[in-house]
PDB file of C-alpha atoms in Angstrom:
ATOM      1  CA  UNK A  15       0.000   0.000   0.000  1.00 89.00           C
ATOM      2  CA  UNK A  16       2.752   2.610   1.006  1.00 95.00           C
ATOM      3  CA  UNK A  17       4.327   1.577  -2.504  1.00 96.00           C
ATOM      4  CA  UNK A  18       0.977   2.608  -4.448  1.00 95.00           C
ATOM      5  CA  UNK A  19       0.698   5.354  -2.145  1.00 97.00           C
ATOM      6  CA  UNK A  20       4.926   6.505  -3.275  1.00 97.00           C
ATOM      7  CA  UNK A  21       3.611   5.845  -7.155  1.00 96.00           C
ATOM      8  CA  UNK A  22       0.436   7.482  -7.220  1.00 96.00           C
ATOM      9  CA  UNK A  23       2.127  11.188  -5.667  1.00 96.00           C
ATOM     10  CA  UNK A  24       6.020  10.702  -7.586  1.00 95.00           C
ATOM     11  CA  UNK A  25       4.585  13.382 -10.041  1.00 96.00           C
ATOM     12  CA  UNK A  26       4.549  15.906  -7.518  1.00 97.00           C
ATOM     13  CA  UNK A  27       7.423  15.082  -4.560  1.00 97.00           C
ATOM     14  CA  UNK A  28      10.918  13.163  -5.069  1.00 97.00           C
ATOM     15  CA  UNK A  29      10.625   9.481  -4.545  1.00 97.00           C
ATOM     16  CA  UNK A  30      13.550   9.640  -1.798  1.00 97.00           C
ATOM     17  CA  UNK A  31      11.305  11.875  -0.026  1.00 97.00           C
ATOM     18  CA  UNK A  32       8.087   9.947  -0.518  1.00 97.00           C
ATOM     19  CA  UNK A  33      10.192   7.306   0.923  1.00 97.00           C
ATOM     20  CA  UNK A  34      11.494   8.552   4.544  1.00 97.00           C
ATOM     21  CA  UNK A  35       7.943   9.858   5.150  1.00 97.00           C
ATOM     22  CA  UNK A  36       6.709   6.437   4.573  1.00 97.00           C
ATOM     23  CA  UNK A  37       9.585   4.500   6.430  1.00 96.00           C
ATOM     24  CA  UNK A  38      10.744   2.466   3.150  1.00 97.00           C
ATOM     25  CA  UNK A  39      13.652   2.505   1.245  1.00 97.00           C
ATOM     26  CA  UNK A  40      13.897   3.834  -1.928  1.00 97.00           C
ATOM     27  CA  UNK A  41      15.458   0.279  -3.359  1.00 97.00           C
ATOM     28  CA  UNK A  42      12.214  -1.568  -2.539  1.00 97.00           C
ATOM     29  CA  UNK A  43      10.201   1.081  -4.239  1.00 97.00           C
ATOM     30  CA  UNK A  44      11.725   0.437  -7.190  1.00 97.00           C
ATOM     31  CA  UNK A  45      11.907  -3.469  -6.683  1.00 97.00           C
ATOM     32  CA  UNK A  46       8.381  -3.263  -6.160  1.00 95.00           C
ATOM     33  CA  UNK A  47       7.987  -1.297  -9.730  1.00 95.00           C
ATOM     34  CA  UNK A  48       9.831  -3.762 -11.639  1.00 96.00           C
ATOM     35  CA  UNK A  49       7.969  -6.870 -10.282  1.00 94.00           C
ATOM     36  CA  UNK A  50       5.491  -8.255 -12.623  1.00 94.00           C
ATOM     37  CA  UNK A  51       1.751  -8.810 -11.871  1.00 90.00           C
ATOM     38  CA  UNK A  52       0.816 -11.867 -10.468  1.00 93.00           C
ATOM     39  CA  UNK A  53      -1.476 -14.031 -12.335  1.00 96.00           C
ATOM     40  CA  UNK A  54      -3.885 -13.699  -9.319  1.00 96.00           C
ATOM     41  CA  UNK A  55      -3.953  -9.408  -9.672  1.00 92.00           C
ATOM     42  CA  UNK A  56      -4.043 -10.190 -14.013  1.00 95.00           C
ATOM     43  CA  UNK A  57      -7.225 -12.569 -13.271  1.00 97.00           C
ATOM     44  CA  UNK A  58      -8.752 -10.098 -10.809  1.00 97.00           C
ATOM     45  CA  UNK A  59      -8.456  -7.620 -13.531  1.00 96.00           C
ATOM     46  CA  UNK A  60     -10.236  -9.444 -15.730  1.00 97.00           C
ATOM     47  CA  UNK A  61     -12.665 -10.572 -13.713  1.00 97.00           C
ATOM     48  CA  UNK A  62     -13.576  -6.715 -12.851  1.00 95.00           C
ATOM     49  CA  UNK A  63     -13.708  -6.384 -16.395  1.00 95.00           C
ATOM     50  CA  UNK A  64     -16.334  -8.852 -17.462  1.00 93.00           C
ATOM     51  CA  UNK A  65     -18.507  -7.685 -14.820  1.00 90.00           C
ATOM     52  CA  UNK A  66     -18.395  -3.799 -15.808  1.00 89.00           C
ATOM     53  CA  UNK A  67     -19.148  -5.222 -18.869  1.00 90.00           C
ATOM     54  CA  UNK A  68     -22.248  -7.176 -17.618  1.00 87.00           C
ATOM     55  CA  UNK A  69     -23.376  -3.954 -15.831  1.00 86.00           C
ATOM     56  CA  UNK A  70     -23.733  -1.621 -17.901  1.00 85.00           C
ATOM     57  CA  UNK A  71     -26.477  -2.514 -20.070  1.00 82.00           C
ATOM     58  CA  UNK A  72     -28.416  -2.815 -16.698  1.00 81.00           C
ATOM     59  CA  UNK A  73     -28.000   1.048 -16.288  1.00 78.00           C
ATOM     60  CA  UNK A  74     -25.494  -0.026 -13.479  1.00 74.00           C
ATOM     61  CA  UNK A  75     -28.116  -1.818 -11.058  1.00 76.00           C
ATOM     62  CA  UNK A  76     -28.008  -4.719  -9.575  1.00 71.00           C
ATOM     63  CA  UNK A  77     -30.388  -7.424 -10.703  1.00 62.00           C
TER      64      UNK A  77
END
């Protein structure tokens, strides 16, 4: 979470500072960037997919 939280505000403060206010180090930032997606987050991804898909021709209500 602190990782998403570094990635998501990098636009707008240095990462090394983003870093010491969230008590991680810089190198696992970056370790954390360059990991791939596990097949469990790729499926869940999907998943969310179909059912926006499914969803929206029911004026987004459930059924």
């Amino acid at each position: 979470m602190r990782f998403r939280v570094i990635e998501d505000c990098r636009a707008d403060y240095p990462v090394r500072v983003l870093c010491a206010a969230l008590d991680v180090s810089p190198s696992g930032y970056y370790a954390w960037r360059s990991r791939p997606e596990s097949p469990r987050k790729v499926a869940n991804r999907q998943l969310l997919a179909d059912i926006r898909q499914l969803h929206e021709p029911h004026r987004k209500r459930y059924v």
